[in-house]
Tab-separated table of N, CA and C in Angstrom:
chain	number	residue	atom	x	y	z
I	1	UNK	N	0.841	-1.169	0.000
I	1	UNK	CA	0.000	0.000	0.000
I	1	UNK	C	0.899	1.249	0.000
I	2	UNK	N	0.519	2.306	-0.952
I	2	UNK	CA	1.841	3.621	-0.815
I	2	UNK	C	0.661	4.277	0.012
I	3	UNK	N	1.615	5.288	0.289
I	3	UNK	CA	1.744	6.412	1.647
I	3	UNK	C	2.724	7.666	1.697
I	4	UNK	N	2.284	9.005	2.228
I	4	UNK	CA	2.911	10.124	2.158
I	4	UNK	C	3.727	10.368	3.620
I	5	UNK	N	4.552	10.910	3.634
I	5	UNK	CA	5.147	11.669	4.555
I	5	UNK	C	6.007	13.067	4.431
I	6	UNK	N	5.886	13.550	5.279
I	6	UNK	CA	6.299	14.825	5.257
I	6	UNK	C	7.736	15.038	6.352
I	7	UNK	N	8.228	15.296	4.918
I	7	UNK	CA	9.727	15.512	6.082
I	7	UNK	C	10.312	17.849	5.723
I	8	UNK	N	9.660	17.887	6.928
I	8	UNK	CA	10.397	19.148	6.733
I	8	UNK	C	9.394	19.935	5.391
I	9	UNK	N	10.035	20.514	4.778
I	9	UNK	CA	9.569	21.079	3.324
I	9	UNK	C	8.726	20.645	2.217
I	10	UNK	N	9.693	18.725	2.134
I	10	UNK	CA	9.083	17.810	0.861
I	10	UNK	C	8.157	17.657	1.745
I	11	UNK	N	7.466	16.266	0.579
I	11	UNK	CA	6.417	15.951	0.832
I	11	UNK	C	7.074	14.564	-0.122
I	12	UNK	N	6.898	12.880	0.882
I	12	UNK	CA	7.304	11.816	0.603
I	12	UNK	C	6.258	11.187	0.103
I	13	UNK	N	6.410	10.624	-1.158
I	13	UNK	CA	5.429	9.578	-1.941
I	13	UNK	C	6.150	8.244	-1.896
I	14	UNK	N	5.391	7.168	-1.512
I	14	UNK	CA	5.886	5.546	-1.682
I	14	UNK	C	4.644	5.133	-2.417
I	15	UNK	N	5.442	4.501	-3.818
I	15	UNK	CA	4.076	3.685	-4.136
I	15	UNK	C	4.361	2.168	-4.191
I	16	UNK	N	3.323	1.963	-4.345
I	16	UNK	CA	3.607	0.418	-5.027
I	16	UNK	C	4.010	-0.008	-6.455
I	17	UNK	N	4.066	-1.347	-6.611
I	17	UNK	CA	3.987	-1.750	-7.654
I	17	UNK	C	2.785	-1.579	-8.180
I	18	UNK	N	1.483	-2.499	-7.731
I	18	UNK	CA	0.556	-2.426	-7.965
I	18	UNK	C	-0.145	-0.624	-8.476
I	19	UNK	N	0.231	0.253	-7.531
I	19	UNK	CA	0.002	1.554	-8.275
I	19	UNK	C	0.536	2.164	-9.628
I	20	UNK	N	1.376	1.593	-10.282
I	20	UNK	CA	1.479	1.580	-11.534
I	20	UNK	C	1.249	0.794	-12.309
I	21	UNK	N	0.746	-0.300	-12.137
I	21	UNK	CA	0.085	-1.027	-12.592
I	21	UNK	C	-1.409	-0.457	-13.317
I	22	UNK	N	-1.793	0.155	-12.841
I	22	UNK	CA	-3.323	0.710	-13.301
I	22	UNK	C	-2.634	2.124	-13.812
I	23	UNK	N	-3.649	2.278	-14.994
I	23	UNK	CA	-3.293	3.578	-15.964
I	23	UNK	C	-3.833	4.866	-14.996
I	24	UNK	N	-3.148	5.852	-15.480
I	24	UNK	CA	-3.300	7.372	-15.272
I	24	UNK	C	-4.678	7.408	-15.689
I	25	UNK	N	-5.381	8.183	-14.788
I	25	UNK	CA	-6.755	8.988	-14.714
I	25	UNK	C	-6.466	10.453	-14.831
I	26	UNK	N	-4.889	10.789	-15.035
I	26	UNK	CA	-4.883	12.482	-15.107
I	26	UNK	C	-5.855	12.982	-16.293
I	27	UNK	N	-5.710	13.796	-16.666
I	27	UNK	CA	-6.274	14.713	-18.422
I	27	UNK	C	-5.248	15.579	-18.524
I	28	UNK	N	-4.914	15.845	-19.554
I	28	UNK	CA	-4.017	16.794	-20.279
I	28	UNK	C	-5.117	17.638	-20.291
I	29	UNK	N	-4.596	19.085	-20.476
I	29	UNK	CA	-5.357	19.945	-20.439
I	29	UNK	C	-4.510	20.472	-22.131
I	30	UNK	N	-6.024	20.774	-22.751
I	30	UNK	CA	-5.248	20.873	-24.167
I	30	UNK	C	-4.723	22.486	-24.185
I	31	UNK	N	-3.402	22.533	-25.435
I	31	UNK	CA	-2.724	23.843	-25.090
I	31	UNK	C	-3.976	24.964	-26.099
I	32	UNK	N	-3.507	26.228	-25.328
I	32	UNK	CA	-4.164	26.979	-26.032
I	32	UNK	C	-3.223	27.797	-27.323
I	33	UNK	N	-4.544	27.884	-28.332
I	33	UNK	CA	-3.226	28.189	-29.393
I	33	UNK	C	-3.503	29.602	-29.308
I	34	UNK	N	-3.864	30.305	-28.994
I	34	UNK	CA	-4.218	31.781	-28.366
I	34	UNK	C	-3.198	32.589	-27.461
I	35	UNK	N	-2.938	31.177	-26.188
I	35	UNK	CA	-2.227	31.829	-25.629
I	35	UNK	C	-0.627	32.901	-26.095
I	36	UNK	N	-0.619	34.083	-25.819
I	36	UNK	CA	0.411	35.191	-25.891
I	36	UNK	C	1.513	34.704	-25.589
I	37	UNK	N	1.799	33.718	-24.781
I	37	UNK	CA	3.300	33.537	-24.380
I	37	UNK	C	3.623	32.442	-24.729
I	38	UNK	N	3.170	31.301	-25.516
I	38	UNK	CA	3.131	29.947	-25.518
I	38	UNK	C	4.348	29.802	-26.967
I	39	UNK	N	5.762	29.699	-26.623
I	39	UNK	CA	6.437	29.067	-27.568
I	39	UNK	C	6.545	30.496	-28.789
I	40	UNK	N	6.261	31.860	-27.788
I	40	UNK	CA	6.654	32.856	-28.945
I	40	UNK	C	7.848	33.552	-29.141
I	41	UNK	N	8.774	32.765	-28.398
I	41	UNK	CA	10.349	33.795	-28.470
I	41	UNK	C	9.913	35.469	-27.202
I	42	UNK	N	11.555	35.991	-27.587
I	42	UNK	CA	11.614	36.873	-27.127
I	42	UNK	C	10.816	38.121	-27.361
I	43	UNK	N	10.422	38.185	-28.858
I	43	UNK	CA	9.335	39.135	-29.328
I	43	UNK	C	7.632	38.664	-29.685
I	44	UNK	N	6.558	39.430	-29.114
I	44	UNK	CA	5.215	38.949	-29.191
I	44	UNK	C	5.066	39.151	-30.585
I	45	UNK	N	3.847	38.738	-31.425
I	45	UNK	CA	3.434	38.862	-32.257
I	45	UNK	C	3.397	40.347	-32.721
I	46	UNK	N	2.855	41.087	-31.548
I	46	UNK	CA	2.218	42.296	-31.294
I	46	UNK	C	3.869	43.199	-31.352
I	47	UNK	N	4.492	43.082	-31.174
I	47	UNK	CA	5.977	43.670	-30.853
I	47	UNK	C	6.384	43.803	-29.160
I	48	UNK	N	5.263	43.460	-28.534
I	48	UNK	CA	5.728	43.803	-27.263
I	48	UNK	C	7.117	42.926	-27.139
I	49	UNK	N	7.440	43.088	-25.935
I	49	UNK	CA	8.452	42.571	-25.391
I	49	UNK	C	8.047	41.233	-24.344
I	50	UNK	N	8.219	40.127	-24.698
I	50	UNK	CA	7.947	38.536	-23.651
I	50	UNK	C	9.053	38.420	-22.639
I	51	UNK	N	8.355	39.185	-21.287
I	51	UNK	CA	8.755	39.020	-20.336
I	51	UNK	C	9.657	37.594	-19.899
I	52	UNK	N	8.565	37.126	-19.878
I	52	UNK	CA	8.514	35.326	-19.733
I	52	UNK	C	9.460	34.608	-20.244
I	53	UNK	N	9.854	34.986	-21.535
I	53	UNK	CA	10.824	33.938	-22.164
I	53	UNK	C	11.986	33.659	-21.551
I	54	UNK	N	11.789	32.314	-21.686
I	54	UNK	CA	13.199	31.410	-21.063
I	54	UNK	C	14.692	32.055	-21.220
I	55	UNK	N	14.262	32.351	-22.539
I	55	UNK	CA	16.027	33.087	-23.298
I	55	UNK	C	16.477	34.413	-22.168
I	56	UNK	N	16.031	34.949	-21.615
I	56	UNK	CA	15.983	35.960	-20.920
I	56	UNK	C	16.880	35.668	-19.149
I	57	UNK	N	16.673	34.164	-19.321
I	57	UNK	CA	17.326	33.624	-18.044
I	57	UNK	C	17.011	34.082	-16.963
I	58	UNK	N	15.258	34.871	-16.362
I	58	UNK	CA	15.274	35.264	-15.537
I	58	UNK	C	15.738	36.600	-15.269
I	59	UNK	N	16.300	37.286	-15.676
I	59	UNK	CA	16.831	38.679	-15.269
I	59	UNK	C	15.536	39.501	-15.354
I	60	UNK	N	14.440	39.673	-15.733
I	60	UNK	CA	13.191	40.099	-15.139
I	60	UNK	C	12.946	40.136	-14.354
I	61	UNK	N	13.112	39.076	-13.666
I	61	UNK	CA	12.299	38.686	-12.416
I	61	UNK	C	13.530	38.943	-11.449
I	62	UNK	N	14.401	38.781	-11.005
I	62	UNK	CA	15.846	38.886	-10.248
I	62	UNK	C	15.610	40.172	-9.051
I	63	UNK	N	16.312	40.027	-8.655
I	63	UNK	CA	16.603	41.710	-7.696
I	63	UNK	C	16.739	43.215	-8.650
I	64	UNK	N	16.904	42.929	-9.888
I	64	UNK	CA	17.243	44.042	-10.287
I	64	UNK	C	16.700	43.520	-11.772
I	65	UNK	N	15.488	42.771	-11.652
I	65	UNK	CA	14.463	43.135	-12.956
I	65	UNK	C	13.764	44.316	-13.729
I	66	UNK	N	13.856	45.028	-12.680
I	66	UNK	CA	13.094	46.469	-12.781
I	66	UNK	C	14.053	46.956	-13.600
I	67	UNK	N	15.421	46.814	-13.030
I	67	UNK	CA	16.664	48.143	-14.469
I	67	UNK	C	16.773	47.346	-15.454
I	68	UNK	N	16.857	45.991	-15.248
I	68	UNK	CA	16.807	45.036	-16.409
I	68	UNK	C	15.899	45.264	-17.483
I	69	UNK	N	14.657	45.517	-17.065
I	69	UNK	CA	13.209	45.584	-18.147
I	69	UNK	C	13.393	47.335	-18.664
I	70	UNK	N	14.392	48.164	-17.450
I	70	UNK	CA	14.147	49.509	-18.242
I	70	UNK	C	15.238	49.874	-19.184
I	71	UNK	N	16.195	48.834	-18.972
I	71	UNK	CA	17.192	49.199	-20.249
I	71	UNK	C	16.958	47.958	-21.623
I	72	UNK	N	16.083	46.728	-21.173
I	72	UNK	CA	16.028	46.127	-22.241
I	72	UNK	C	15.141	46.973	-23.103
I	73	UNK	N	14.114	47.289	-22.623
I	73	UNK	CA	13.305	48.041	-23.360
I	73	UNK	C	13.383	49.295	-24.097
I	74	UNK	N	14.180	49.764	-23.224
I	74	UNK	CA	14.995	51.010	-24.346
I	74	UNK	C	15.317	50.777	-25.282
I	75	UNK	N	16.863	49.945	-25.064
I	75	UNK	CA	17.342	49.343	-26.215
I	75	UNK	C	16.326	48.926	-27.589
I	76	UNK	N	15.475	47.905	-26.871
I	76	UNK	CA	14.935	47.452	-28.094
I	76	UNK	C	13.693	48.528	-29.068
I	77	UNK	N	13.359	49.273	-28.022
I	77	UNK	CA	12.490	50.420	-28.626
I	77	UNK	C	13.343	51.575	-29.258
I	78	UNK	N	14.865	51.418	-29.061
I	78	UNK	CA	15.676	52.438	-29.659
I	78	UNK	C	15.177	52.786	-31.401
I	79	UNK	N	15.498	54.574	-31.770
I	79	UNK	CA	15.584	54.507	-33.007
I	79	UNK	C	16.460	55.454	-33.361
I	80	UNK	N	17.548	55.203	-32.486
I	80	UNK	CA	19.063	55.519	-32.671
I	80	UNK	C	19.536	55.792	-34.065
I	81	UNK	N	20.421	56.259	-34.992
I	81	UNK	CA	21.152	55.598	-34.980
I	81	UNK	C	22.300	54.563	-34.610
I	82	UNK	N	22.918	55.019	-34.089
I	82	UNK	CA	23.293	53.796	-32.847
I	82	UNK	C	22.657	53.320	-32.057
I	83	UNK	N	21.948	52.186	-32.251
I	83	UNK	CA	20.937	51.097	-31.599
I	83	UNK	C	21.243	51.582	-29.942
I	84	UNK	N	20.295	52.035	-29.006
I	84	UNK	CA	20.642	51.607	-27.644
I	84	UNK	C	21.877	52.968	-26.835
I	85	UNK	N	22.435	53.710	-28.128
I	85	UNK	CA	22.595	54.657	-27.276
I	85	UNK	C	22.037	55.695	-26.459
I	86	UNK	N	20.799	55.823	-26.335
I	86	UNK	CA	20.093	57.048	-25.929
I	86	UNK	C	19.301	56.011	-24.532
I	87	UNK	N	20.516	54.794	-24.220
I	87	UNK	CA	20.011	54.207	-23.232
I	87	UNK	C	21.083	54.014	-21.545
I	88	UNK	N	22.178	54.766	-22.241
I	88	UNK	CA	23.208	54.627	-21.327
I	88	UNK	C	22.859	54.847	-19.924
I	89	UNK	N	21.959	55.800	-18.942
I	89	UNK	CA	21.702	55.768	-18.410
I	89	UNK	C	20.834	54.773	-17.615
I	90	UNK	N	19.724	53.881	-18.174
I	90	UNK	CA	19.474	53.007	-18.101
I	90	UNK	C	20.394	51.858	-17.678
I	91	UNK	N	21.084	51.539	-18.638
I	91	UNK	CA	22.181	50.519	-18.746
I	91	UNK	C	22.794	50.453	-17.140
I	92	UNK	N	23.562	52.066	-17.262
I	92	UNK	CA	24.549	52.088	-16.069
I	92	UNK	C	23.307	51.804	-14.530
I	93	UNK	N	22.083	52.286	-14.685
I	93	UNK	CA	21.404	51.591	-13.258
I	93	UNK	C	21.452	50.502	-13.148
I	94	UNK	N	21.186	49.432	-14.108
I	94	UNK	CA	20.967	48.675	-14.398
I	94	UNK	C	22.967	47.775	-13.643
I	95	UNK	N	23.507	48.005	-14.309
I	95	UNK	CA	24.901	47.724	-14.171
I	95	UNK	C	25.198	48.135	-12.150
I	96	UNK	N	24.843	48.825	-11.574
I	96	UNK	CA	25.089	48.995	-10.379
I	96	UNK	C	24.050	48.480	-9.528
I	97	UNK	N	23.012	48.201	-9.839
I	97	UNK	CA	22.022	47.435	-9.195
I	97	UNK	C	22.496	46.105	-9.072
I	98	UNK	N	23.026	45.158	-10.320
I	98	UNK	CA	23.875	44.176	-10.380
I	98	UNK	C	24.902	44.134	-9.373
I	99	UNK	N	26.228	44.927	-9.365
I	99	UNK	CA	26.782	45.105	-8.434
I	99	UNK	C	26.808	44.902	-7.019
I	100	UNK	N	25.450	45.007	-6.450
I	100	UNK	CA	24.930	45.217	-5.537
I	100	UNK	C	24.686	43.836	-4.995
I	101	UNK	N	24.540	42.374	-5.935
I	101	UNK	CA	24.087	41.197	-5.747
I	101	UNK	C	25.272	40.555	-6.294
I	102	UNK	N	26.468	40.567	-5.896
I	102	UNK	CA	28.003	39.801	-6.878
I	102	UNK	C	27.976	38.131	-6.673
I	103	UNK	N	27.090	37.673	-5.852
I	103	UNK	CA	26.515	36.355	-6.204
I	103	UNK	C	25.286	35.878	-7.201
I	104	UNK	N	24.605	36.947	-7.412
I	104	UNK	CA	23.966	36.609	-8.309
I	104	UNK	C	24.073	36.735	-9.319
I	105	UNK	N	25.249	38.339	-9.734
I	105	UNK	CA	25.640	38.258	-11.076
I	105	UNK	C	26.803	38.327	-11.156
I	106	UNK	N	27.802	37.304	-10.776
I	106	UNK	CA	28.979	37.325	-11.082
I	106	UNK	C	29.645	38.355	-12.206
I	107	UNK	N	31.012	39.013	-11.398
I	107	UNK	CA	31.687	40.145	-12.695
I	107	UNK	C	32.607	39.674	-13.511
I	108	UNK	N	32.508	40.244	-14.750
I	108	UNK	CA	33.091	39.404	-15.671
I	108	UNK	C	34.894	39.478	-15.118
I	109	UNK	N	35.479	38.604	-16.002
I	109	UNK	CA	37.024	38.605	-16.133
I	109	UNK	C	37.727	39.423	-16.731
I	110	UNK	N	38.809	40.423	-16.292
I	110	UNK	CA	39.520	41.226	-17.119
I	110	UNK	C	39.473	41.500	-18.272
I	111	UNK	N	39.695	40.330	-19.088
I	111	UNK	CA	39.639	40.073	-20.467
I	111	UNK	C	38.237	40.630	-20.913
I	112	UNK	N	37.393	40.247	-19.868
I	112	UNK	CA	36.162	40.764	-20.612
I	112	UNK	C	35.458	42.624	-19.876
I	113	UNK	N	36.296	42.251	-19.059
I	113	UNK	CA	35.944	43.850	-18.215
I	113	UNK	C	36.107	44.645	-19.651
I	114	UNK	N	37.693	44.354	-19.959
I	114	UNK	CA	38.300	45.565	-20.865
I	114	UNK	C	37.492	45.787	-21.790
I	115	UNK	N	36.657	45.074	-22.519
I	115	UNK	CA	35.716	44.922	-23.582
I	115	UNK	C	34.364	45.586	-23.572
I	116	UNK	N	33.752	45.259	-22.314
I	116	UNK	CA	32.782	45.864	-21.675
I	116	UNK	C	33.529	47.738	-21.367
I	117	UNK	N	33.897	47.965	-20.817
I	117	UNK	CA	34.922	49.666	-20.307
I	117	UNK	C	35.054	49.737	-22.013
I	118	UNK	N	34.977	49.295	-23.116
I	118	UNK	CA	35.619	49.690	-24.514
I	118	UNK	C	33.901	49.643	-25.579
I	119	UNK	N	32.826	49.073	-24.551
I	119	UNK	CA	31.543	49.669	-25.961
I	119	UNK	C	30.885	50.670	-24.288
I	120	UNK	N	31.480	50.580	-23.122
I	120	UNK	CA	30.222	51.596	-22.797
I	120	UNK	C	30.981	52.779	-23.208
I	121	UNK	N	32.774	53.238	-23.575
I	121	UNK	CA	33.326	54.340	-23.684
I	121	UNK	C	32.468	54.797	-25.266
I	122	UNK	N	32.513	53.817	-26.277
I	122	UNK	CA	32.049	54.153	-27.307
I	122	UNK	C	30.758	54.362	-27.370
I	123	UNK	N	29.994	54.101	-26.374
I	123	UNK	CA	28.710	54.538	-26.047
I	123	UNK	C	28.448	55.732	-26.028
I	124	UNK	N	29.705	56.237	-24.745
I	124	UNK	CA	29.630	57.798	-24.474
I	124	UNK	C	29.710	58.687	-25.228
I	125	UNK	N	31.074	57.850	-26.271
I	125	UNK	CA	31.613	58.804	-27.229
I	125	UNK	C	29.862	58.927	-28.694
I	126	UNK	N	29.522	58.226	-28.768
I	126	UNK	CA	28.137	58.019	-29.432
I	126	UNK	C	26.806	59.242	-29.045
I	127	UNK	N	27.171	58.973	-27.853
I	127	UNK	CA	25.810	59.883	-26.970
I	127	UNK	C	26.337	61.242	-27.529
I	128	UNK	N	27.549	61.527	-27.288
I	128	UNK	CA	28.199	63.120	-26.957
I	128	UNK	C	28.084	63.228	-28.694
I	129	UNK	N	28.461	63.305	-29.376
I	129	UNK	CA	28.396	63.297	-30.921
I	129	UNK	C	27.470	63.469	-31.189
I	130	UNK	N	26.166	62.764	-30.726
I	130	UNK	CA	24.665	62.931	-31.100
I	130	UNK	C	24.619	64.499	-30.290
I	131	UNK	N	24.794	65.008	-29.204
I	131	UNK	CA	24.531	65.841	-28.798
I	131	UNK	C	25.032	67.758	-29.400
I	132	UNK	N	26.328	66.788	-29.397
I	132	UNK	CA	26.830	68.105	-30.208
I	132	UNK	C	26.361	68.299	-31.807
I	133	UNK	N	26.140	67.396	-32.154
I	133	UNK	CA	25.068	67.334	-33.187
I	133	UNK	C	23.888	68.142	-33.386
I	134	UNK	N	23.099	68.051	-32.167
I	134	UNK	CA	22.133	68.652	-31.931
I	134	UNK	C	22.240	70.027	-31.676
I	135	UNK	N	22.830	70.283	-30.979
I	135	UNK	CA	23.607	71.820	-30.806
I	135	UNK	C	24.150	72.805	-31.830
I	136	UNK	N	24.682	71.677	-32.842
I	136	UNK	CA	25.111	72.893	-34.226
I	136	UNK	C	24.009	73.222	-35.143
């Protein structure tokens, strides 16, 4: 005969043999082909932005989803010429909020620091160009 127990948190299932022996009474619940988030990538139909998607690894949802969603969204709503520059500010909250959790987002390696310090400089240098731009 199976039986549950509870240790702590889980929750212990023993079955038998005999309990697999007899077929599943579950139901699948059929998918909806409607549903908005079901298997649509990073971009909705609609253009929004899919929170949800796996590819995203969670950084939505994290301690610092909030700068995450306000610089992804920049970026991707950019109409730059340079894609994403008119987001630097964003970015950099985003980048010190991180900081703030160095177990959760590990900092990169030298090799890659230098790389990172070499597109946010060209960032700047991007922003300031657009500006003085604007000015003449």
């Amino acid at each position: 005969m199976s039986y549950c127990r509870q240790e702590g948190k889980d929750r212990i299932i023993f079955a038998t043999k005999e309990d697999h022996e007899t077929p599943s009474s579950a139901e699948l619940v059929a998918d909806d082909p409607d549903d908005p988030y079901e298997e649509q990538g990073l971009i909705l139909p609609n253009g929004d932005i899919n929170w949800n998607c796996p590819c995203l690894g969670g950084m939505a949802s994290g301690p610092c989803g909030e700068q995450f969603k306000s610089a992804f969204s920049c970026f991707h709503y950019s109409t730059e010429e340079i894609k994403g520059s008119d987001c630097v500010d964003q970015f950099r909250a985003m980048q010190e909020c991180m900081q703030k959790y160095p177990d959760l987002y590990p900092q990169e390696d030298e090799n890659d620091e230098k790389s990172s310090k070499d597109l946010e400089a060209a960032s700047m240098e991007a922003s300031a160009a657009k500006e003085e731009e604007g000015s003449s």
